[in-house]
Amino acid sequence: MEAYKVIEIKESVFADNNREADRIRAGLKAERTFLLNLMSSPGAGKTTTLLRTIEALKGELQIGVMEADIDSVVDAAAVARAGVKSIQLHTGGMCHLDAGMTEQGLRELGTADLDLVVLENVGNLVCPAEFDTGAVKNAMILSVPEGHDKPLKYPLIFTVCDVLLINKIDVLPYFDFDLEKVREYALMRNPKLQIFPVSAKTGEGMSAWTDWLRRQVREWTRG
Amino acid sequence: MEAYKVIEIKESVFADNNREADRIRAGLKAERTFLLNLMSSPGAGKTTTLLRTIEALKGELQIGVMEADIDSVVDAAAVARAGVKSIQLHTGGMCHLDAGMTEQGLRELGTADLDLVVLENVGNLVCPAEFDTGAVKNAMILSVPEGHDKPLKYPLIFTVCDVLLINKIDVLPYFDFDLEKVREYALMRNPKLQIFPVSAKTGEGMSAWTDWLRRQVREWTRG
């Protein structure tokens, strides 16, 4: 038997998603749990990045993971093997999570004993950016093969994120990807964006990211 | 002044998208125009593939292009330089095109003199797969850096497509991507799927794809 639960979540009934998201954040604050919403295109490396992040932080933080997927359990199986509390959320075809769907997941996961919960959102640069999930911080991954023009073409997600991981820098030599240009375009969308070039595969640059995340969790859960 | 028009399209008013899509196809058949709906994740190489395809076919076919984007004109500018009739469709934040939106584009483009129209859909593996645009055939691009597990995680788009281009095979040596596995997973979803491994960058494998497309257009427009 697999070590994770699969939850079929339903579209939210709440008319006001933003108010619902604020309510979730207040609840998380009260129980000292930090929620990170992790977004990217399909195949940008969300799961690999998450596994590295868990590896770096699981000695000091109690971590839980919610894997949102349209229909599979591929990622939840990988995360369960990493030894943290995890559940799989099935969105039933939905292309994003809203606050109500996130709350169903948090309830099933059980967050009282957790310092950090990561929501791995559906792989999509468009729809997830439109819904506040109740996360304390939003992170996105853009991978080198996707190209440095993405902040021009998918502006909203760069605007709503607090942190941008530029992943797969190990393959920079094989792509026409300009790190300076992507920084410039992304900061045009969001001047406060924290940017970390990383390779989740080799581990390069990952400690700057995990240091940032650790600080955010400490600050939020200090009470 | 730029050589393309930007159209702000609105969400469709049609209750029955499938019936509307059938109506569009009948109209295209009557005027002997083939519509290809091209879908992929952000950064999989839709525009580069399209430019190569135009280069291969523009001597024999009259081609038009509709570039759907949430907000930018990056791709339309590139396509306009390739010397074919093109327009930019702005979806106003919408993550996909439906039949009604496609029809607004076709009307603005003007299709009577065209053999082949390519709709470059919004970069997204989820929502575009849910809407019949009225296209004669659906094509998708999966790029090597995205990983061979994508047919497991985004099943619907593999089911609704007639053809799958596996792009960026020039970087196969740098990724853990199994061509045989991706074939197996994709054919599980859709046994009739035509699969072409290509590199739009180097041109490798592109003639098998453009030969297939030429045959489809000839068959549809023969009358």
mmCIF file with all atom_site columns, C-alpha atoms in Angstrom, chain B residues 20-181:
data_model
loop_
_atom_site.group_PDB
_atom_site.id
_atom_site.type_symbol
_atom_site.label_atom_id
_atom_site.label_alt_id
_atom_site.label_comp_id
_atom_site.label_asym_id
_atom_site.label_entity_id
_atom_site.label_seq_id
_atom_site.pdbx_PDB_ins_code
_atom_site.Cartn_x
_atom_site.Cartn_y
_atom_site.Cartn_z
_atom_site.occupancy
_atom_site.B_iso_or_equiv
_atom_site.pdbx_formal_charge
_atom_site.auth_seq_id
_atom_site.auth_comp_id
_atom_site.auth_asym_id
_atom_site.auth_atom_id
_atom_site.pdbx_PDB_model_num
ATOM 1   C CA . GLU B 1 20  ? -20.245 25.770 -32.821 1.00 0.00 ? 20  GLU B CA 1
ATOM 2   C CA . ALA B 1 21  ? -16.931 24.001 -33.548 1.00 0.00 ? 21  ALA B CA 1
ATOM 3   C CA . ASP B 1 22  ? -18.661 21.679 -36.042 1.00 0.00 ? 22  ASP B CA 1
ATOM 4   C CA . ARG B 1 23  ? -20.198 24.712 -37.736 1.00 0.00 ? 23  ARG B CA 1
ATOM 5   C CA . ILE B 1 24  ? -16.733 26.321 -38.071 1.00 0.00 ? 24  ILE B CA 1
ATOM 6   C CA . ARG B 1 25  ? -15.300 23.125 -39.593 1.00 0.00 ? 25  ARG B CA 1
ATOM 7   C CA . ALA B 1 26  ? -18.141 22.936 -42.123 1.00 0.00 ? 26  ALA B CA 1
ATOM 8   C CA . GLY B 1 27  ? -17.467 26.548 -43.145 1.00 0.00 ? 27  GLY B CA 1
ATOM 9   C CA . LEU B 1 28  ? -13.753 25.867 -43.520 1.00 0.00 ? 28  LEU B CA 1
ATOM 10  C CA . LYS B 1 29  ? -14.468 22.743 -45.592 1.00 0.00 ? 29  LYS B CA 1
ATOM 11  C CA . ALA B 1 30  ? -16.719 24.751 -47.908 1.00 0.00 ? 30  ALA B CA 1
ATOM 12  C CA . GLU B 1 31  ? -14.007 27.314 -48.576 1.00 0.00 ? 31  GLU B CA 1
ATOM 13  C CA . ARG B 1 32  ? -11.232 24.705 -48.654 1.00 0.00 ? 32  ARG B CA 1
ATOM 14  C CA . THR B 1 33  ? -9.244  25.994 -45.712 1.00 0.00 ? 33  THR B CA 1
ATOM 15  C CA . PHE B 1 34  ? -7.518  23.671 -43.228 1.00 0.00 ? 34  PHE B CA 1
ATOM 16  C CA . LEU B 1 35  ? -7.276  24.798 -39.590 1.00 0.00 ? 35  LEU B CA 1
ATOM 17  C CA . LEU B 1 36  ? -4.569  23.352 -37.345 1.00 0.00 ? 36  LEU B CA 1
ATOM 18  C CA . ASN B 1 37  ? -4.765  23.933 -33.580 1.00 0.00 ? 37  ASN B CA 1
ATOM 19  C CA . LEU B 1 38  ? -1.240  23.894 -32.127 1.00 0.00 ? 38  LEU B CA 1
ATOM 20  C CA . MET B 1 39  ? -0.945  23.404 -28.359 1.00 0.00 ? 39  MET B CA 1
ATOM 21  C CA . SER B 1 40  ? 1.864   22.950 -25.826 1.00 0.00 ? 40  SER B CA 1
ATOM 22  C CA . SER B 1 41  ? 3.277   24.089 -22.490 1.00 0.00 ? 41  SER B CA 1
ATOM 23  C CA . PRO B 1 42  ? 4.887   27.511 -22.323 1.00 0.00 ? 42  PRO B CA 1
ATOM 24  C CA . GLY B 1 43  ? 8.344   27.304 -23.862 1.00 0.00 ? 43  GLY B CA 1
ATOM 25  C CA . ALA B 1 44  ? 7.991   23.947 -25.644 1.00 0.00 ? 44  ALA B CA 1
ATOM 26  C CA . GLY B 1 45  ? 8.808   25.593 -28.964 1.00 0.00 ? 45  GLY B CA 1
ATOM 27  C CA . LYS B 1 46  ? 5.467   26.372 -30.646 1.00 0.00 ? 46  LYS B CA 1
ATOM 28  C CA . THR B 1 47  ? 6.692   29.506 -32.397 1.00 0.00 ? 47  THR B CA 1
ATOM 29  C CA . THR B 1 48  ? 10.017  28.054 -33.570 1.00 0.00 ? 48  THR B CA 1
ATOM 30  C CA . THR B 1 49  ? 8.228   24.949 -34.883 1.00 0.00 ? 49  THR B CA 1
ATOM 31  C CA . LEU B 1 50  ? 5.703   27.144 -36.622 1.00 0.00 ? 50  LEU B CA 1
ATOM 32  C CA . LEU B 1 51  ? 8.397   29.253 -38.288 1.00 0.00 ? 51  LEU B CA 1
ATOM 33  C CA . ARG B 1 52  ? 10.128  26.098 -39.613 1.00 0.00 ? 52  ARG B CA 1
ATOM 34  C CA . THR B 1 53  ? 6.794   24.737 -40.822 1.00 0.00 ? 53  THR B CA 1
ATOM 35  C CA . ILE B 1 54  ? 5.997   27.979 -42.652 1.00 0.00 ? 54  ILE B CA 1
ATOM 36  C CA . GLU B 1 55  ? 9.458   27.924 -44.254 1.00 0.00 ? 55  GLU B CA 1
ATOM 37  C CA . ALA B 1 56  ? 8.850   24.374 -45.549 1.00 0.00 ? 56  ALA B CA 1
ATOM 38  C CA . LEU B 1 57  ? 5.321   24.918 -46.867 1.00 0.00 ? 57  LEU B CA 1
ATOM 39  C CA . LYS B 1 58  ? 4.910   28.539 -47.869 1.00 0.00 ? 58  LYS B CA 1
ATOM 40  C CA . GLY B 1 59  ? 6.052   27.897 -51.445 1.00 0.00 ? 59  GLY B CA 1
ATOM 41  C CA . GLU B 1 60  ? 3.108   25.561 -52.068 1.00 0.00 ? 60  GLU B CA 1
ATOM 42  C CA . LEU B 1 61  ? 0.380   26.635 -49.632 1.00 0.00 ? 61  LEU B CA 1
ATOM 43  C CA . GLN B 1 62  ? -1.197  29.972 -48.766 1.00 0.00 ? 62  GLN B CA 1
ATOM 44  C CA . ILE B 1 63  ? -0.710  30.148 -45.001 1.00 0.00 ? 63  ILE B CA 1
ATOM 45  C CA . GLY B 1 64  ? -2.254  32.287 -42.282 1.00 0.00 ? 64  GLY B CA 1
ATOM 46  C CA . VAL B 1 65  ? -1.407  32.351 -38.577 1.00 0.00 ? 65  VAL B CA 1
ATOM 47  C CA . MET B 1 66  ? -3.378  33.329 -35.483 1.00 0.00 ? 66  MET B CA 1
ATOM 48  C CA . GLU B 1 67  ? -1.147  33.851 -32.473 1.00 0.00 ? 67  GLU B CA 1
ATOM 49  C CA . ALA B 1 68  ? -3.130  33.565 -29.264 1.00 0.00 ? 68  ALA B CA 1
ATOM 50  C CA . ASP B 1 69  ? -1.508  35.145 -26.265 1.00 0.00 ? 69  ASP B CA 1
ATOM 51  C CA . ILE B 1 70  ? -2.738  36.468 -23.009 1.00 0.00 ? 70  ILE B CA 1
ATOM 52  C CA . ASP B 1 71  ? -1.175  39.833 -23.450 1.00 0.00 ? 71  ASP B CA 1
ATOM 53  C CA . SER B 1 72  ? 2.012   40.106 -25.540 1.00 0.00 ? 72  SER B CA 1
ATOM 54  C CA . VAL B 1 73  ? 2.826   40.439 -29.248 1.00 0.00 ? 73  VAL B CA 1
ATOM 55  C CA . VAL B 1 74  ? 6.224   38.700 -29.093 1.00 0.00 ? 74  VAL B CA 1
ATOM 56  C CA . ASP B 1 75  ? 5.180   35.752 -31.282 1.00 0.00 ? 75  ASP B CA 1
ATOM 57  C CA . ALA B 1 76  ? 3.089   37.714 -33.784 1.00 0.00 ? 76  ALA B CA 1
ATOM 58  C CA . ALA B 1 77  ? 6.070   39.950 -34.490 1.00 0.00 ? 77  ALA B CA 1
ATOM 59  C CA . ALA B 1 78  ? 8.247   36.893 -35.253 1.00 0.00 ? 78  ALA B CA 1
ATOM 60  C CA . VAL B 1 79  ? 5.596   35.309 -37.476 1.00 0.00 ? 79  VAL B CA 1
ATOM 61  C CA . ALA B 1 80  ? 4.933   38.555 -39.350 1.00 0.00 ? 80  ALA B CA 1
ATOM 62  C CA . ARG B 1 81  ? 8.621   38.644 -40.269 1.00 0.00 ? 81  ARG B CA 1
ATOM 63  C CA . ALA B 1 82  ? 8.243   35.151 -41.812 1.00 0.00 ? 82  ALA B CA 1
ATOM 64  C CA . GLY B 1 83  ? 6.098   36.754 -44.493 1.00 0.00 ? 83  GLY B CA 1
ATOM 65  C CA . VAL B 1 84  ? 2.715   35.083 -43.950 1.00 0.00 ? 84  VAL B CA 1
ATOM 66  C CA . LYS B 1 85  ? -0.643  36.631 -43.140 1.00 0.00 ? 85  LYS B CA 1
ATOM 67  C CA . SER B 1 86  ? -0.894  36.812 -39.355 1.00 0.00 ? 86  SER B CA 1
ATOM 68  C CA . ILE B 1 87  ? -2.869  38.307 -36.520 1.00 0.00 ? 87  ILE B CA 1
ATOM 69  C CA . GLN B 1 88  ? -2.448  38.405 -32.777 1.00 0.00 ? 88  GLN B CA 1
ATOM 70  C CA . LEU B 1 89  ? -5.362  37.308 -30.600 1.00 0.00 ? 89  LEU B CA 1
ATOM 71  C CA . HIS B 1 90  ? -5.425  38.659 -27.066 1.00 0.00 ? 90  HIS B CA 1
ATOM 72  C CA . THR B 1 91  ? -7.448  36.427 -24.779 1.00 0.00 ? 91  THR B CA 1
ATOM 73  C CA . GLY B 1 92  ? -7.656  39.018 -22.002 1.00 0.00 ? 92  GLY B CA 1
ATOM 74  C CA . GLY B 1 93  ? -6.387  36.652 -19.325 1.00 0.00 ? 93  GLY B CA 1
ATOM 75  C CA . MET B 1 94  ? -8.301  33.595 -20.600 1.00 0.00 ? 94  MET B CA 1
ATOM 76  C CA . CYS B 1 95  ? -6.260  30.412 -20.526 1.00 0.00 ? 95  CYS B CA 1
ATOM 77  C CA . HIS B 1 96  ? -7.638  28.833 -23.695 1.00 0.00 ? 96  HIS B CA 1
ATOM 78  C CA . LEU B 1 97  ? -9.596  29.498 -26.877 1.00 0.00 ? 97  LEU B CA 1
ATOM 79  C CA . ASP B 1 98  ? -13.037 28.095 -27.525 1.00 0.00 ? 98  ASP B CA 1
ATOM 80  C CA . ALA B 1 99  ? -14.832 27.817 -30.850 1.00 0.00 ? 99  ALA B CA 1
ATOM 81  C CA . GLY B 1 100 ? -16.428 31.249 -30.644 1.00 0.00 ? 100 GLY B CA 1
ATOM 82  C CA . MET B 1 101 ? -13.114 32.951 -29.876 1.00 0.00 ? 101 MET B CA 1
ATOM 83  C CA . THR B 1 102 ? -11.469 31.073 -32.744 1.00 0.00 ? 102 THR B CA 1
ATOM 84  C CA . GLU B 1 103 ? -14.204 32.186 -35.093 1.00 0.00 ? 103 GLU B CA 1
ATOM 85  C CA . GLN B 1 104 ? -13.658 35.840 -34.164 1.00 0.00 ? 104 GLN B CA 1
ATOM 86  C CA . GLY B 1 105 ? -10.014 35.332 -35.104 1.00 0.00 ? 105 GLY B CA 1
ATOM 87  C CA . LEU B 1 106 ? -10.791 33.580 -38.392 1.00 0.00 ? 106 LEU B CA 1
ATOM 88  C CA . ARG B 1 107 ? -13.130 36.406 -39.382 1.00 0.00 ? 107 ARG B CA 1
ATOM 89  C CA . GLU B 1 108 ? -10.479 39.046 -38.670 1.00 0.00 ? 108 GLU B CA 1
ATOM 90  C CA . LEU B 1 109 ? -7.750  37.069 -40.431 1.00 0.00 ? 109 LEU B CA 1
ATOM 91  C CA . GLY B 1 110 ? -9.864  36.483 -43.551 1.00 0.00 ? 110 GLY B CA 1
ATOM 92  C CA . THR B 1 111 ? -9.529  32.873 -44.687 1.00 0.00 ? 111 THR B CA 1
ATOM 93  C CA . ALA B 1 112 ? -11.070 32.722 -48.182 1.00 0.00 ? 112 ALA B CA 1
ATOM 94  C CA . ASP B 1 113 ? -7.686  32.804 -49.935 1.00 0.00 ? 113 ASP B CA 1
ATOM 95  C CA . LEU B 1 114 ? -5.869  30.552 -47.434 1.00 0.00 ? 114 LEU B CA 1
ATOM 96  C CA . ASP B 1 115 ? -5.121  26.806 -47.664 1.00 0.00 ? 115 ASP B CA 1
ATOM 97  C CA . LEU B 1 116 ? -3.756  26.435 -44.148 1.00 0.00 ? 116 LEU B CA 1
ATOM 98  C CA . VAL B 1 117 ? -4.441  28.419 -40.995 1.00 0.00 ? 117 VAL B CA 1
ATOM 99  C CA . VAL B 1 118 ? -2.463  27.655 -37.851 1.00 0.00 ? 118 VAL B CA 1
ATOM 100 C CA . LEU B 1 119 ? -3.875  28.653 -34.476 1.00 0.00 ? 119 LEU B CA 1
ATOM 101 C CA . GLU B 1 120 ? -1.058  28.908 -31.945 1.00 0.00 ? 120 GLU B CA 1
ATOM 102 C CA . ASN B 1 121 ? -3.048  28.345 -28.759 1.00 0.00 ? 121 ASN B CA 1
ATOM 103 C CA . VAL B 1 122 ? -2.178  29.713 -25.290 1.00 0.00 ? 122 VAL B CA 1
ATOM 104 C CA . GLY B 1 123 ? 0.774   27.862 -23.713 1.00 0.00 ? 123 GLY B CA 1
ATOM 105 C CA . ASN B 1 124 ? -1.039  25.478 -21.362 1.00 0.00 ? 124 ASN B CA 1
ATOM 106 C CA . LEU B 1 125 ? -1.533  21.688 -21.293 1.00 0.00 ? 125 LEU B CA 1
ATOM 107 C CA . VAL B 1 126 ? -4.792  21.762 -19.354 1.00 0.00 ? 126 VAL B CA 1
ATOM 108 C CA . CYS B 1 127 ? -7.501  24.178 -20.463 1.00 0.00 ? 127 CYS B CA 1
ATOM 109 C CA . PRO B 1 128 ? -6.963  24.300 -24.264 1.00 0.00 ? 128 PRO B CA 1
ATOM 110 C CA . ALA B 1 129 ? -7.490  20.521 -24.369 1.00 0.00 ? 129 ALA B CA 1
ATOM 111 C CA . GLU B 1 130 ? -11.038 20.956 -23.047 1.00 0.00 ? 130 GLU B CA 1
ATOM 112 C CA . PHE B 1 131 ? -12.345 23.086 -25.918 1.00 0.00 ? 131 PHE B CA 1
ATOM 113 C CA . ASP B 1 132 ? -12.895 22.085 -29.532 1.00 0.00 ? 132 ASP B CA 1
ATOM 114 C CA . THR B 1 133 ? -11.790 25.182 -31.486 1.00 0.00 ? 133 THR B CA 1
ATOM 115 C CA . GLY B 1 134 ? -13.232 24.012 -34.801 1.00 0.00 ? 134 GLY B CA 1
ATOM 116 C CA . ALA B 1 135 ? -9.807  22.896 -36.000 1.00 0.00 ? 135 ALA B CA 1
ATOM 117 C CA . VAL B 1 136 ? -9.556  20.055 -38.536 1.00 0.00 ? 136 VAL B CA 1
ATOM 118 C CA . LYS B 1 137 ? -6.627  18.554 -36.614 1.00 0.00 ? 137 LYS B CA 1
ATOM 119 C CA . ASN B 1 138 ? -5.088  19.125 -33.201 1.00 0.00 ? 138 ASN B CA 1
ATOM 120 C CA . ALA B 1 139 ? -1.317  19.022 -32.751 1.00 0.00 ? 139 ALA B CA 1
ATOM 121 C CA . MET B 1 140 ? 0.691   19.225 -29.570 1.00 0.00 ? 140 MET B CA 1
ATOM 122 C CA . ILE B 1 141 ? 4.335   19.744 -28.843 1.00 0.00 ? 141 ILE B CA 1
ATOM 123 C CA . LEU B 1 142 ? 6.031   18.119 -25.878 1.00 0.00 ? 142 LEU B CA 1
ATOM 124 C CA . SER B 1 143 ? 9.646   19.143 -25.445 1.00 0.00 ? 143 SER B CA 1
ATOM 125 C CA . VAL B 1 144 ? 12.398  16.896 -24.116 1.00 0.00 ? 144 VAL B CA 1
ATOM 126 C CA . PRO B 1 145 ? 13.173  19.057 -21.031 1.00 0.00 ? 145 PRO B CA 1
ATOM 127 C CA . GLU B 1 146 ? 9.570   18.666 -19.810 1.00 0.00 ? 146 GLU B CA 1
ATOM 128 C CA . GLY B 1 147 ? 10.058  14.949 -19.173 1.00 0.00 ? 147 GLY B CA 1
ATOM 129 C CA . HIS B 1 148 ? 8.603   11.727 -20.541 1.00 0.00 ? 148 HIS B CA 1
ATOM 130 C CA . ASP B 1 149 ? 5.980   11.396 -17.774 1.00 0.00 ? 149 ASP B CA 1
ATOM 131 C CA . LYS B 1 150 ? 3.716   14.140 -19.142 1.00 0.00 ? 150 LYS B CA 1
ATOM 132 C CA . PRO B 1 151 ? 1.161   11.785 -20.800 1.00 0.00 ? 151 PRO B CA 1
ATOM 133 C CA . LEU B 1 152 ? 0.576   10.352 -17.314 1.00 0.00 ? 152 LEU B CA 1
ATOM 134 C CA . LYS B 1 153 ? 0.063   13.766 -15.732 1.00 0.00 ? 153 LYS B CA 1
ATOM 135 C CA . TYR B 1 154 ? -1.852  15.665 -18.440 1.00 0.00 ? 154 TYR B CA 1
ATOM 136 C CA . PRO B 1 155 ? -3.841  12.851 -20.054 1.00 0.00 ? 155 PRO B CA 1
ATOM 137 C CA . LEU B 1 156 ? -6.595  14.788 -21.820 1.00 0.00 ? 156 LEU B CA 1
ATOM 138 C CA . ILE B 1 157 ? -4.428  16.749 -24.232 1.00 0.00 ? 157 ILE B CA 1
ATOM 139 C CA . PHE B 1 158 ? -2.797  13.522 -25.477 1.00 0.00 ? 158 PHE B CA 1
ATOM 140 C CA . THR B 1 159 ? -6.258  12.053 -26.009 1.00 0.00 ? 159 THR B CA 1
ATOM 141 C CA . VAL B 1 160 ? -7.617  14.933 -28.095 1.00 0.00 ? 160 VAL B CA 1
ATOM 142 C CA . CYS B 1 161 ? -4.550  15.419 -30.308 1.00 0.00 ? 161 CYS B CA 1
ATOM 143 C CA . ASP B 1 162 ? -4.004  13.792 -33.702 1.00 0.00 ? 162 ASP B CA 1
ATOM 144 C CA . VAL B 1 163 ? -0.287  14.399 -33.735 1.00 0.00 ? 163 VAL B CA 1
ATOM 145 C CA . LEU B 1 164 ? 2.466   14.776 -31.155 1.00 0.00 ? 164 LEU B CA 1
ATOM 146 C CA . LEU B 1 165 ? 5.742   16.498 -31.932 1.00 0.00 ? 165 LEU B CA 1
ATOM 147 C CA . ILE B 1 166 ? 8.498   15.627 -29.482 1.00 0.00 ? 166 ILE B CA 1
ATOM 148 C CA . ASN B 1 167 ? 10.628  18.735 -29.782 1.00 0.00 ? 167 ASN B CA 1
ATOM 149 C CA . LYS B 1 168 ? 14.178  19.665 -28.740 1.00 0.00 ? 168 LYS B CA 1
ATOM 150 C CA . ILE B 1 169 ? 15.627  16.226 -29.500 1.00 0.00 ? 169 ILE B CA 1
ATOM 151 C CA . ASP B 1 170 ? 18.953  18.046 -30.032 1.00 0.00 ? 170 ASP B CA 1
ATOM 152 C CA . VAL B 1 171 ? 19.264  18.240 -26.215 1.00 0.00 ? 171 VAL B CA 1
ATOM 153 C CA . LEU B 1 172 ? 18.382  14.571 -25.539 1.00 0.00 ? 172 LEU B CA 1
ATOM 154 C CA . PRO B 1 173 ? 21.940  13.846 -24.278 1.00 0.00 ? 173 PRO B CA 1
ATOM 155 C CA . TYR B 1 174 ? 21.512  16.362 -21.429 1.00 0.00 ? 174 TYR B CA 1
ATOM 156 C CA . PHE B 1 175 ? 18.178  15.145 -20.022 1.00 0.00 ? 175 PHE B CA 1
ATOM 157 C CA . ASP B 1 176 ? 16.816  11.944 -18.511 1.00 0.00 ? 176 ASP B CA 1
ATOM 158 C CA . PHE B 1 177 ? 14.180  11.607 -21.204 1.00 0.00 ? 177 PHE B CA 1
ATOM 159 C CA . ASP B 1 178 ? 13.160  8.204  -22.530 1.00 0.00 ? 178 ASP B CA 1
ATOM 160 C CA . LEU B 1 179 ? 11.764  8.379  -26.079 1.00 0.00 ? 179 LEU B CA 1
ATOM 161 C CA . GLU B 1 180 ? 10.433  4.830  -25.918 1.00 0.00 ? 180 GLU B CA 1
ATOM 162 C CA . LYS B 1 181 ? 8.628   5.478  -22.639 1.00 0.00 ? 181 LYS B CA 1
#
